[in-house]
Short mmCIF file of N, CA and C in Angstrom, two decimals:
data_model
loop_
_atom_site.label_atom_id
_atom_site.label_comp_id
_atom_site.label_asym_id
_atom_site.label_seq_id
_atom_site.Cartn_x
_atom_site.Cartn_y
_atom_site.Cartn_z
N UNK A 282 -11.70 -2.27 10.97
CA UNK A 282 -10.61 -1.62 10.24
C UNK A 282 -11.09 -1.22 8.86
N UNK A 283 -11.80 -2.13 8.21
CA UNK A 283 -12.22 -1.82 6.86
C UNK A 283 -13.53 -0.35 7.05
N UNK A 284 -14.05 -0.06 7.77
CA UNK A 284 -14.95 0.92 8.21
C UNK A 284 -14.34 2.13 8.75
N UNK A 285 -13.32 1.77 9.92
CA UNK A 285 -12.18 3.18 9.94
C UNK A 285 -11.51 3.79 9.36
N UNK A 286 -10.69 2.69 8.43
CA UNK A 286 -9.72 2.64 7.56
C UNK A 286 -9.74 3.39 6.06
N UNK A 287 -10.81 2.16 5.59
CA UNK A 287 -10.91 2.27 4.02
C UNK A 287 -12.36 3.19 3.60
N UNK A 288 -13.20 3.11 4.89
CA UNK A 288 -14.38 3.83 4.88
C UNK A 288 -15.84 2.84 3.88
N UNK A 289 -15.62 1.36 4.15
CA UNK A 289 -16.75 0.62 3.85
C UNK A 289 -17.34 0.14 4.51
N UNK A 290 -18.64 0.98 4.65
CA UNK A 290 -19.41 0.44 5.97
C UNK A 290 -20.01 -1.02 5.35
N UNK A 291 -19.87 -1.38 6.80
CA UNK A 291 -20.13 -2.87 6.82
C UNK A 291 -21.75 -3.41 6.69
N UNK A 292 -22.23 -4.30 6.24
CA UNK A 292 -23.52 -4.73 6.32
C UNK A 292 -24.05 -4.88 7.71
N UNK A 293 -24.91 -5.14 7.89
CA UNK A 293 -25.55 -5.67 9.13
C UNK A 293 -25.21 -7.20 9.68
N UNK A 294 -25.18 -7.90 7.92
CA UNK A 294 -24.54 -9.30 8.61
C UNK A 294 -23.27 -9.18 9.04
N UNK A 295 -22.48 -8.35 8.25
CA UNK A 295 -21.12 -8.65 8.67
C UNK A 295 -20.88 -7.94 10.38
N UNK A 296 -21.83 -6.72 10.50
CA UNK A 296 -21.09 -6.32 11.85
C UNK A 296 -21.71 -7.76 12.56
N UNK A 297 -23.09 -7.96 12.42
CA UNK A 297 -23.21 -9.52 13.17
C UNK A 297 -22.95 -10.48 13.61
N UNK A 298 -22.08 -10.90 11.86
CA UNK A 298 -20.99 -11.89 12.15
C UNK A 298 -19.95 -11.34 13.28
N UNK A 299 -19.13 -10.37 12.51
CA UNK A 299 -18.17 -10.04 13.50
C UNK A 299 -18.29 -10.51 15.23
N UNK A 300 -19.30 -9.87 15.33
CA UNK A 300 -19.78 -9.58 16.96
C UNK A 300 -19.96 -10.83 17.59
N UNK A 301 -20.46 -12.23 16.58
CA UNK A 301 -20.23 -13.52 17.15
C UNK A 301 -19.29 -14.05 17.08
N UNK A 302 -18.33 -13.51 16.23
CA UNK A 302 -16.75 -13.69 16.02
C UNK A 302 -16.13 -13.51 17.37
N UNK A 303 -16.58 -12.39 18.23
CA UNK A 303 -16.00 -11.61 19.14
C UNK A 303 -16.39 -12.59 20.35
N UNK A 304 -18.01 -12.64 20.60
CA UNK A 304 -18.26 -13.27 21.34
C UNK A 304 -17.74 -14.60 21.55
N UNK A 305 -17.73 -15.62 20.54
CA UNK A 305 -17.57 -16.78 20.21
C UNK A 305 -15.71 -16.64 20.69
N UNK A 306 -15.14 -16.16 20.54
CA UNK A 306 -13.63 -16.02 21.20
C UNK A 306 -13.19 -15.64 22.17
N UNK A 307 -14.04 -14.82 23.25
CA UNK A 307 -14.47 -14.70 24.53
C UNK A 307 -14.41 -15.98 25.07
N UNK A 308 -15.46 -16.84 24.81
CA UNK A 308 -16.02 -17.61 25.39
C UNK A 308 -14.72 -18.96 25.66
N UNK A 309 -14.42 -19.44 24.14
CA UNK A 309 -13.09 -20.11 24.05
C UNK A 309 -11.69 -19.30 24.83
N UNK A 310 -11.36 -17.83 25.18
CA UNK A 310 -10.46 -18.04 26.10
C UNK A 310 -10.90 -17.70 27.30
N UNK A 311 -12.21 -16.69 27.15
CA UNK A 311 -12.49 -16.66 28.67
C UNK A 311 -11.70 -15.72 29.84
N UNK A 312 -12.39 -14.94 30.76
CA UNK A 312 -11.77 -14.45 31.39
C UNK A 312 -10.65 -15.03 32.27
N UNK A 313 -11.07 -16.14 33.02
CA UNK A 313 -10.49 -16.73 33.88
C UNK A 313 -9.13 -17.39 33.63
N UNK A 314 -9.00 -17.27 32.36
CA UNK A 314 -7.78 -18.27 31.79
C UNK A 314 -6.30 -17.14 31.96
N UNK A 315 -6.94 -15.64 31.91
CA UNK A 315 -5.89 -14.47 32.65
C UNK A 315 -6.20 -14.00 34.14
N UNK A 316 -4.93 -14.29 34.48
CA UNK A 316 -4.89 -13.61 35.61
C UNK A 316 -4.39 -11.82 35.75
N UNK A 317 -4.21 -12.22 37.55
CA UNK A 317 -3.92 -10.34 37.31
C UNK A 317 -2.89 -10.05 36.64
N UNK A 318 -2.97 -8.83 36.22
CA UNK A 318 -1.80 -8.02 35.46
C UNK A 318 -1.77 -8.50 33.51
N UNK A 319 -2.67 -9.25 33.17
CA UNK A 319 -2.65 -10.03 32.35
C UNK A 319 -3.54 -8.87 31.12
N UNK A 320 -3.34 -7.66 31.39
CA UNK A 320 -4.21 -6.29 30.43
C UNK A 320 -2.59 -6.15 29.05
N UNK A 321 -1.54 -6.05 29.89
CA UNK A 321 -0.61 -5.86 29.00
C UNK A 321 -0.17 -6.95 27.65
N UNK A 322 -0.82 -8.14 28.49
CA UNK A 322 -0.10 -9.32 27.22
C UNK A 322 -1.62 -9.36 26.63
N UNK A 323 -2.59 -9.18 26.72
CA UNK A 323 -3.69 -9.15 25.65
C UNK A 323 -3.28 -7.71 24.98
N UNK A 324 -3.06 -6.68 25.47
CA UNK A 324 -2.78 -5.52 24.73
C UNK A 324 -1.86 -6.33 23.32
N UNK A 325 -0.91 -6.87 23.53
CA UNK A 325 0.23 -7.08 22.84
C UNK A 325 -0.17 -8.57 21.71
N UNK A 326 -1.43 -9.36 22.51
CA UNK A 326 -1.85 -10.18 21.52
C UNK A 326 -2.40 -9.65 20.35
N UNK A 327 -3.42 -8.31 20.70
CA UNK A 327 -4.30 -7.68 19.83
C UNK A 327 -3.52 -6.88 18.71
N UNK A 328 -2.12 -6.74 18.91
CA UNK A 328 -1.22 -6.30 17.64
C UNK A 328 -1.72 -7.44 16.30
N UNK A 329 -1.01 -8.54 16.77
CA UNK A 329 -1.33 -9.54 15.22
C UNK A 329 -2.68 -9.84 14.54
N UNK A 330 -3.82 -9.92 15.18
CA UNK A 330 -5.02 -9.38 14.96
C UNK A 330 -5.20 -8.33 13.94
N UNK A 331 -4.73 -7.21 14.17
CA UNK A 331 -4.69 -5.60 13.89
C UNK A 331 -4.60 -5.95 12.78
N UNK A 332 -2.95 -6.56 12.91
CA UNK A 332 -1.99 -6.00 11.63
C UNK A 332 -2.55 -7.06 10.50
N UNK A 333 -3.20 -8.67 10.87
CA UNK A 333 -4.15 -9.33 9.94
C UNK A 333 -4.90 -8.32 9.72
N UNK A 334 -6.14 -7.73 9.71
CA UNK A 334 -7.03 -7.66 9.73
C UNK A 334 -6.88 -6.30 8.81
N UNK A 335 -5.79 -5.35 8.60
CA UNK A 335 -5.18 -4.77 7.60
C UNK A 335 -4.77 -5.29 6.74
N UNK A 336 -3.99 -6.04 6.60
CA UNK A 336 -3.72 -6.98 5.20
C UNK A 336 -5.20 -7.43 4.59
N UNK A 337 -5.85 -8.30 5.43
CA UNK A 337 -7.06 -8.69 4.91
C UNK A 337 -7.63 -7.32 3.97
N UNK A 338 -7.92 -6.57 4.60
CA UNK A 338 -8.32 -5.64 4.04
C UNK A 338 -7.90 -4.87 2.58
N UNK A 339 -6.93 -4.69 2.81
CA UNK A 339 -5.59 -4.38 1.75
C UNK A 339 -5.99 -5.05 0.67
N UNK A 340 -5.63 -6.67 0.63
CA UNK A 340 -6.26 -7.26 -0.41
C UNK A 340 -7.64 -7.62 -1.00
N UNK A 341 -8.75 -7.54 -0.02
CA UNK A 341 -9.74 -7.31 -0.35
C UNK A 341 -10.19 -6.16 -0.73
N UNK A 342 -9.57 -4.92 -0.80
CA UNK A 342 -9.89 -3.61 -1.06
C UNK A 342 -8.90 -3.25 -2.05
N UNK A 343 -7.94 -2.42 -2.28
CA UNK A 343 -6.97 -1.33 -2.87
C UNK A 343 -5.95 -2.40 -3.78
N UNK A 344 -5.60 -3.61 -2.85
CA UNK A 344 -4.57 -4.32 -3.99
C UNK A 344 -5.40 -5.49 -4.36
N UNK A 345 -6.45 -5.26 -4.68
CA UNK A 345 -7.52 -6.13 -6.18
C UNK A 345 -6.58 -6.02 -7.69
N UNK A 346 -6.58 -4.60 -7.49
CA UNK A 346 -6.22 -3.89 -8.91
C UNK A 346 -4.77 -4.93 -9.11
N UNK A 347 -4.05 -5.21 -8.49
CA UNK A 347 -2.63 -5.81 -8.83
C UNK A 347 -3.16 -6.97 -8.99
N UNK A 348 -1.82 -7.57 -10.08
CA UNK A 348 -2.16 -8.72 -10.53
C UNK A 348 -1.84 -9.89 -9.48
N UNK A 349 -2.57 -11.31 -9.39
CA UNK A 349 -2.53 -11.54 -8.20
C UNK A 349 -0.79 -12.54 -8.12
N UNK A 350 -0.19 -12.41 -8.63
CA UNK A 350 1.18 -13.25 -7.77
C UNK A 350 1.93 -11.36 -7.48
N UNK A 351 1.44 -10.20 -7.75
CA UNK A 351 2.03 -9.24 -6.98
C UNK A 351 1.37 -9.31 -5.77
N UNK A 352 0.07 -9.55 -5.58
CA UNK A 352 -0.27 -9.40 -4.19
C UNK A 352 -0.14 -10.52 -3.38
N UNK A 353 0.56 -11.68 -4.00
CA UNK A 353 1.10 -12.57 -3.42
C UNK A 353 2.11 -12.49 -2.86
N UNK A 354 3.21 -12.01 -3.79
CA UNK A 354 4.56 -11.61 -3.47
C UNK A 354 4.39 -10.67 -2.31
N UNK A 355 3.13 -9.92 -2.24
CA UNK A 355 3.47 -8.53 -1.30
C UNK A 355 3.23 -9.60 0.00
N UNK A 356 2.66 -10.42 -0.04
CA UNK A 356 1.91 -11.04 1.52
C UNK A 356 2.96 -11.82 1.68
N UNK A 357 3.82 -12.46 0.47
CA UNK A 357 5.03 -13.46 1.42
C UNK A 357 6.00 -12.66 2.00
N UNK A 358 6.40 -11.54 1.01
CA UNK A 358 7.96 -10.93 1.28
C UNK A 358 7.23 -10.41 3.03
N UNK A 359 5.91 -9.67 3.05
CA UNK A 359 5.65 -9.11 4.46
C UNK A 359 6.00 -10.46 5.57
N UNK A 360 5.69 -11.38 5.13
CA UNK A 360 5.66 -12.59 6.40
C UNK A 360 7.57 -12.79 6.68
N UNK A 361 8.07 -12.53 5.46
CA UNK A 361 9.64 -12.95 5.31
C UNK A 361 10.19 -11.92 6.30
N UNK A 362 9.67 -10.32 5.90
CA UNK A 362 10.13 -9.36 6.90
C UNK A 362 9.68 -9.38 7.99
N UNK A 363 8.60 -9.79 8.52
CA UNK A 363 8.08 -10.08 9.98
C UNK A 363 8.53 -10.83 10.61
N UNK A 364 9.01 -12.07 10.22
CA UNK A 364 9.86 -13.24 10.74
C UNK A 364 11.07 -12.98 10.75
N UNK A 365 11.68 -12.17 10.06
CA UNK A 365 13.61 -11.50 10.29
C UNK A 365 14.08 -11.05 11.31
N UNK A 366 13.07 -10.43 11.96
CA UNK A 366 13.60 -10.06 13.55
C UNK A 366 13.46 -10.48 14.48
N UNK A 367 12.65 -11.62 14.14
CA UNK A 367 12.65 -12.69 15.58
C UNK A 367 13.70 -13.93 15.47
N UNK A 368 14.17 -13.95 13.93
CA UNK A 368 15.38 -15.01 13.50
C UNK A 368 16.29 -14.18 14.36
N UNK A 369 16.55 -13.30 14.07
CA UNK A 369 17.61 -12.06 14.45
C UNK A 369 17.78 -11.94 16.15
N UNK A 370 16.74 -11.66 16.98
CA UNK A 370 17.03 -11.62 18.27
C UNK A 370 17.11 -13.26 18.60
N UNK A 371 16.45 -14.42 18.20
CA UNK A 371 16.40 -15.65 18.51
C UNK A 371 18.21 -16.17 18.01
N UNK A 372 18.48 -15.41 17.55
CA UNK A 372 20.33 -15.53 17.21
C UNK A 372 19.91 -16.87 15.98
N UNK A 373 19.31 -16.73 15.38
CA UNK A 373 19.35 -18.39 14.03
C UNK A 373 20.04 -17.63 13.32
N UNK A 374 21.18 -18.75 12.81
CA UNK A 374 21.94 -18.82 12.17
C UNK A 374 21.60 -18.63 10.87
N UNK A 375 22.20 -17.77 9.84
CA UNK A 375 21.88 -18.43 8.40
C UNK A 375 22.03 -19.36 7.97
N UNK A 376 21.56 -20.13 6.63
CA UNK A 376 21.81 -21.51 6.09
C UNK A 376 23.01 -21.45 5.59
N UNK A 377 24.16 -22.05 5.69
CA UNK A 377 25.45 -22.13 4.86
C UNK A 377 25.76 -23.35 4.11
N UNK A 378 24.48 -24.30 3.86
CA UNK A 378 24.95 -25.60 3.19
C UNK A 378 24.09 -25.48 1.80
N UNK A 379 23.93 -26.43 0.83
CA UNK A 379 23.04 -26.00 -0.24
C UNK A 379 22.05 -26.74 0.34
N UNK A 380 22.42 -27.96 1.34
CA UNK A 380 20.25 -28.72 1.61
C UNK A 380 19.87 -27.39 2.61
N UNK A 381 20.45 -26.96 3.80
CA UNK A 381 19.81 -25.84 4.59
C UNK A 381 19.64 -25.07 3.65
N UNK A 382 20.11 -24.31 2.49
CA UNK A 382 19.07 -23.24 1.53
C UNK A 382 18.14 -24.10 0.83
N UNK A 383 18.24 -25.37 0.23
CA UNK A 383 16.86 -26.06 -0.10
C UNK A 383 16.03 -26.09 0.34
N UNK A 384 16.32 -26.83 1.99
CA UNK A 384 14.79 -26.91 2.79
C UNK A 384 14.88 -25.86 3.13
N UNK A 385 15.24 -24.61 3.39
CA UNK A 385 14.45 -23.77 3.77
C UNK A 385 13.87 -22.58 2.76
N UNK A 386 14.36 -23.05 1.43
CA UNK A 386 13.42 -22.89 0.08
C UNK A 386 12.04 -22.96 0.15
N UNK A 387 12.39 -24.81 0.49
CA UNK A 387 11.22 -25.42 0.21
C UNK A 387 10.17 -25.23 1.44
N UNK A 388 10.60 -24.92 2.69
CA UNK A 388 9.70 -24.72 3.73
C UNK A 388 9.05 -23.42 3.26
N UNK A 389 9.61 -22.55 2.70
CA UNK A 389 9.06 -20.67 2.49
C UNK A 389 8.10 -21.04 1.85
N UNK A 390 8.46 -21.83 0.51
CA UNK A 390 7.27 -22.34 -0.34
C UNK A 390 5.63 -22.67 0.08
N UNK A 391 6.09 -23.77 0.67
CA UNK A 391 5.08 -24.38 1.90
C UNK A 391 4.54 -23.68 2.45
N UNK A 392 4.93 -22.62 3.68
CA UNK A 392 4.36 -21.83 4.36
C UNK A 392 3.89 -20.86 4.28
N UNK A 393 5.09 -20.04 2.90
CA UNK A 393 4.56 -18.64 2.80
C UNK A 393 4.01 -18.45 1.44
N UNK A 394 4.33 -18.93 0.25
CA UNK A 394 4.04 -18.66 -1.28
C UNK A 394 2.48 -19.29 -1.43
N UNK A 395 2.77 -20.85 -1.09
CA UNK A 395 1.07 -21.28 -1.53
C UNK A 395 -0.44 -20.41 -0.61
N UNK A 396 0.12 -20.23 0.97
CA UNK A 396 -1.02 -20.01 1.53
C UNK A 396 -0.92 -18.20 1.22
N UNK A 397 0.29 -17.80 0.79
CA UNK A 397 0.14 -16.16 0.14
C UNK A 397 -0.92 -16.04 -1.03
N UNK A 398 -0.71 -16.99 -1.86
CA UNK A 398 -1.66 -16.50 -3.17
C UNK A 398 -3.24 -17.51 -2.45
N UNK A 399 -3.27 -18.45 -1.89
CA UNK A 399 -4.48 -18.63 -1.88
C UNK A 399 -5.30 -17.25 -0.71
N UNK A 400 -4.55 -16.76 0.15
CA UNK A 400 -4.50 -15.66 0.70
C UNK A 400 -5.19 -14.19 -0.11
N UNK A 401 -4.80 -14.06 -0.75
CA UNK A 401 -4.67 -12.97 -2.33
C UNK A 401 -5.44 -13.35 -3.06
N UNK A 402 -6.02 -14.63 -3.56
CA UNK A 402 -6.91 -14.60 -4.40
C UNK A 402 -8.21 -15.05 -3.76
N UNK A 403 -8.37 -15.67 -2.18
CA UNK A 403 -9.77 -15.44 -1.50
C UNK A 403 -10.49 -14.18 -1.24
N UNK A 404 -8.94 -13.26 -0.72
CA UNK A 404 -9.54 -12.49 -0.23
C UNK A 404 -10.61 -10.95 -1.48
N UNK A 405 -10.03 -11.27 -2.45
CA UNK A 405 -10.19 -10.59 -3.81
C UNK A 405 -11.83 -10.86 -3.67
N UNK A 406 -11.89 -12.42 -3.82
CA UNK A 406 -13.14 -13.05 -4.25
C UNK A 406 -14.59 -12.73 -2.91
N UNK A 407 -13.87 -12.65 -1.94
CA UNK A 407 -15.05 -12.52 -0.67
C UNK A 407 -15.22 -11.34 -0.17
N UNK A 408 -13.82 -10.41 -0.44
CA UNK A 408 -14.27 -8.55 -0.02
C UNK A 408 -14.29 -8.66 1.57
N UNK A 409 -15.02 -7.60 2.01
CA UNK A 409 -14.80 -7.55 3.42
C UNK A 409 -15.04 -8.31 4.49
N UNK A 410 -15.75 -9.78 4.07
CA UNK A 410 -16.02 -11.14 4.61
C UNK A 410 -14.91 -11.51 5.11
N UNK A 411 -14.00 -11.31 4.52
CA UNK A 411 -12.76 -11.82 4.52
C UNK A 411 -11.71 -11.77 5.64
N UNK A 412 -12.03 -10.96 6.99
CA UNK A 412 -11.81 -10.50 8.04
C UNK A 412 -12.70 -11.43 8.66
N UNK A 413 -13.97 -11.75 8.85
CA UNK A 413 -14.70 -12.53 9.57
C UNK A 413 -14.12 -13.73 9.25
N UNK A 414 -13.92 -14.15 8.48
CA UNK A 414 -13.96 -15.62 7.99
C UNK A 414 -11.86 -15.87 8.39
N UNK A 415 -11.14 -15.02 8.49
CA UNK A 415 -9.83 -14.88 8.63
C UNK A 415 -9.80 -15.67 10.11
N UNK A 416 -10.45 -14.99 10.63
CA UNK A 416 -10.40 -15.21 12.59
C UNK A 416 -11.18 -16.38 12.89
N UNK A 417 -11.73 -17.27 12.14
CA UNK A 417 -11.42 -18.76 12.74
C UNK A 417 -10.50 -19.82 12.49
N UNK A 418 -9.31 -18.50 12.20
CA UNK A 418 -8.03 -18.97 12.66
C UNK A 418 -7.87 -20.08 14.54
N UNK A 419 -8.56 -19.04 15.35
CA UNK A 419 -8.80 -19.51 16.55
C UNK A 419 -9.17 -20.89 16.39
N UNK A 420 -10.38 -21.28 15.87
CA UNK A 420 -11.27 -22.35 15.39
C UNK A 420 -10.04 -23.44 15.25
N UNK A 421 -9.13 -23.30 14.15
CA UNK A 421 -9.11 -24.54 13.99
C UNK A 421 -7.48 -24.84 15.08
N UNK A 422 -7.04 -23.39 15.77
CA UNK A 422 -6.01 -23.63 16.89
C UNK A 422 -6.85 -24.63 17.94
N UNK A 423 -7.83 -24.20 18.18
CA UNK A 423 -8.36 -24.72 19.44
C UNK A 423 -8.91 -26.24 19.03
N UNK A 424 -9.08 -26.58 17.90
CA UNK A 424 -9.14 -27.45 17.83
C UNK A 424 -8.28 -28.56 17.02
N UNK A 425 -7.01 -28.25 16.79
CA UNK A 425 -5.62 -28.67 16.51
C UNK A 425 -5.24 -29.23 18.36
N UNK A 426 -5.49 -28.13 19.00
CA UNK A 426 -5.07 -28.52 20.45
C UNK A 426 -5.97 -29.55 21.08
N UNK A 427 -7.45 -30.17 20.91
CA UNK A 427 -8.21 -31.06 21.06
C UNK A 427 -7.35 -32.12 20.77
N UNK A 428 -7.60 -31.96 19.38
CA UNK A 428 -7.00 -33.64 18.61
C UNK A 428 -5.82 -33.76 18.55
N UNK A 429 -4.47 -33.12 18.87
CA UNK A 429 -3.16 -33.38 18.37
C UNK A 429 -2.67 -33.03 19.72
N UNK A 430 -3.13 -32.20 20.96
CA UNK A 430 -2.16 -31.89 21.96
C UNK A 430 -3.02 -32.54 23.14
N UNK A 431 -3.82 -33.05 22.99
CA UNK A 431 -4.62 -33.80 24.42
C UNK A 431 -4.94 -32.52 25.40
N UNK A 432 -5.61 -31.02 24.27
CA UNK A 432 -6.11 -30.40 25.44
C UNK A 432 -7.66 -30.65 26.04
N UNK A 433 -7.85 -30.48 26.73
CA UNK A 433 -9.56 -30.65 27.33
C UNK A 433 -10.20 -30.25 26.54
N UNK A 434 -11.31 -30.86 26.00
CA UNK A 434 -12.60 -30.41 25.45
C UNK A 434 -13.49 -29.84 26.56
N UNK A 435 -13.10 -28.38 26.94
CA UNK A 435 -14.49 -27.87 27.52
C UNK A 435 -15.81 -27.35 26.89
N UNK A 436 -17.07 -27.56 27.65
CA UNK A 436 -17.89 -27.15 27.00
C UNK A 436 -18.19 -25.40 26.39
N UNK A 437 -17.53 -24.85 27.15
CA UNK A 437 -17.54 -23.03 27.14
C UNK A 437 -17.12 -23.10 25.54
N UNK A 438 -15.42 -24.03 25.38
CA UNK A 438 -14.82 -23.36 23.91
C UNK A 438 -15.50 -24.19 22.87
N UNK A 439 -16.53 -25.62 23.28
CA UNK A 439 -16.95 -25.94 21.84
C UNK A 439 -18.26 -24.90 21.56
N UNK A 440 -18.74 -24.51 22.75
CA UNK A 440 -19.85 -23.33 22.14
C UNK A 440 -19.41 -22.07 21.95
N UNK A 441 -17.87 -21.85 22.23
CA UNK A 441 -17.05 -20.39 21.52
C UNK A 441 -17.14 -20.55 20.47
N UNK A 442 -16.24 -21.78 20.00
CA UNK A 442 -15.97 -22.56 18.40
C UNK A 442 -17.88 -22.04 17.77
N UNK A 443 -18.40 -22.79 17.98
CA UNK A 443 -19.71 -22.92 17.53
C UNK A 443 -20.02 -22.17 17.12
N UNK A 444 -20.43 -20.87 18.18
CA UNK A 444 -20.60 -19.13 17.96
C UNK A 444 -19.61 -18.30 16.87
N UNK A 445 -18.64 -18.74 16.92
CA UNK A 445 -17.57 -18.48 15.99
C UNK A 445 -17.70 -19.07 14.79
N UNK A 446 -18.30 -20.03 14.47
CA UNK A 446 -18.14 -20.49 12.89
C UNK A 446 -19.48 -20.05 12.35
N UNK A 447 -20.38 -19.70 13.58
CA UNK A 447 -21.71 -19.23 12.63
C UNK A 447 -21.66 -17.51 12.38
N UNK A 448 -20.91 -16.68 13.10
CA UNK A 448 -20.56 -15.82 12.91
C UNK A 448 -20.10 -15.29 11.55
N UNK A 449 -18.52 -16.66 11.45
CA UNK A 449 -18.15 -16.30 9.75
C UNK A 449 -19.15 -16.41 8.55
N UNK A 450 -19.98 -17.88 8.79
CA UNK A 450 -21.19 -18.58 8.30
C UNK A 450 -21.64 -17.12 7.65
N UNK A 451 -22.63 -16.86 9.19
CA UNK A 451 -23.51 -15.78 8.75
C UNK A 451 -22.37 -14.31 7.43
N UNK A 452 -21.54 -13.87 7.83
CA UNK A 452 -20.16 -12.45 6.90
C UNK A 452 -20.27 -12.75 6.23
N UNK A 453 -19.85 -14.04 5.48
CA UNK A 453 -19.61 -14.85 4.44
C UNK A 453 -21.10 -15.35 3.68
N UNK A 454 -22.01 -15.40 3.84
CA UNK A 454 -23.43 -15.77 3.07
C UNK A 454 -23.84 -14.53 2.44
N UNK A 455 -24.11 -14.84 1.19
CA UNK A 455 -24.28 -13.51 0.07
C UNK A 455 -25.84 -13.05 0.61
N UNK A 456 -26.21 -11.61 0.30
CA UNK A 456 -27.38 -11.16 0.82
C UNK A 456 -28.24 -12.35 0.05
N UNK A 457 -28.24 -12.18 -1.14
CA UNK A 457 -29.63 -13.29 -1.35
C UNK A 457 -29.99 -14.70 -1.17
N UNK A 458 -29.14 -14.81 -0.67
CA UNK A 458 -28.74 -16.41 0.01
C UNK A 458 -29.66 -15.85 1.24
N UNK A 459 -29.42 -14.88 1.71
CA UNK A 459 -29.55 -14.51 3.50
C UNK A 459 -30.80 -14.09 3.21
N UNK A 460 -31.49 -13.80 2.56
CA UNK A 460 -32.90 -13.22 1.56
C UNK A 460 -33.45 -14.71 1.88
N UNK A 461 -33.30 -15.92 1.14
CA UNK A 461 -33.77 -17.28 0.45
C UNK A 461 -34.29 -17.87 1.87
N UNK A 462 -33.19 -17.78 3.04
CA UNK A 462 -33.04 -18.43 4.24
C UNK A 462 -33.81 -17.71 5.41
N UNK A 463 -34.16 -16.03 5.06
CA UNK A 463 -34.82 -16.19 6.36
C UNK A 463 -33.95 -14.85 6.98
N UNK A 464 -32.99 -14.61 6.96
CA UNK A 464 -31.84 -13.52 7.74
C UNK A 464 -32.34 -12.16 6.78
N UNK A 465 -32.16 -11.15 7.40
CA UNK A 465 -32.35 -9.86 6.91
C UNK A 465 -31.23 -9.37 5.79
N UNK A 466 -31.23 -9.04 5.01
CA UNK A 466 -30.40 -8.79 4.02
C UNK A 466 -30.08 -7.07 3.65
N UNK A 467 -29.11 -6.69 3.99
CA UNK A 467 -28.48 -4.89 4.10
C UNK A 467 -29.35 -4.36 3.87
N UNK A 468 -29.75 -3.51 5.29
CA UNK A 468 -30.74 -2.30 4.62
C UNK A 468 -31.83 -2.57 4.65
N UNK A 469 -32.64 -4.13 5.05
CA UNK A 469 -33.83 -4.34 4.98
C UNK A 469 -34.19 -4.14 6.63
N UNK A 470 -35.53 -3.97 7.21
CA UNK A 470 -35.76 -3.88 8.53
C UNK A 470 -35.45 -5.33 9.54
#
């Protein structure tokens, strides 16, 4: 998106990373885990993806320039409006007591304000890394579901996971770091 979009071509590490990003999430869901007819609900997974991976961008690119609790504000109020229409068809009620507007003050807080500005001010600091390193989101689902839901540790998703964190690893390591270590650094053969 940042290459279609905003028109910054990407390094070599980063398409790299990416591509073990890609691979490495393959592997953790795997073909077999869809069955037939199962083209339409990945179509429909790959929306939230998208629409991350634009924001990421957004703030790593064009809304730098704003100061950062505006580009905070812009990433909570978006999560507030994204979540309104699923309150809305899910029929939830509004809060009509003053603790239901507290806690659910204090939950917005929690969920949407702190991880908005740390959101807004990573993504400022890492630039177009910031998309690689976003999507082991997966990473720590799949492994939230290990330790907290008693799912199987197969071997396929700890070497998805694996492939996937060296992926960001690699987006995320500054060229002369990637110079020091041995990895080719933009533009070199």
């Amino acid at each position: 998106i940042g290459w279609a979009v905003f028109r910054r071509a990407p390094s070599a590490a980063l398409l790299g990373g990416a591509a073990l990003v890609l691979g490495g999430a393959a592997l953790v869901v795997g073909p077999a885990t869809l069955g037939d007819g199962q083209t339409t609900v990945v179509a429909h997974a790959l929306l939230a993806p998208i629409g991350y991976a634009l924001l990421l961008n957004m703030l790593a690119g064009p809304l730098t320039a704003l100061p950062l609790l505006t580009r905070s504000a812009t990433v909570t109020l978006g999560c507030a409006l994204g979540a309104l229409p699923a309150a809305l068809v899910a029929g939830a009620a509004p809060p009509l007591t003053t603790t239901a507007l507290l806690a659910m003050a204090a939950l917005g807080f929690v969920t949407m304000v702190l991880p908005g500005l740390a959101l807004a001010a990573g993504a400022a600091r890492l630039g177009p890394a910031t998309g690689v390193l976003g999507s082991t989101e997966l990473v720590v689902a799949v492994s939230m579901g290990w330790l907290f839901l008693g799912e199987p540790v197969r071997l396929r998703a700890v070497v998805g996971v694996a492939v996937m964190l060296t992926g960001a690893v690699l987006a995320a390591m500054p060229a002369e770091r990637r110079a020091v270590t041995g990895a080719s650094a933009p533009g070199s053969p």
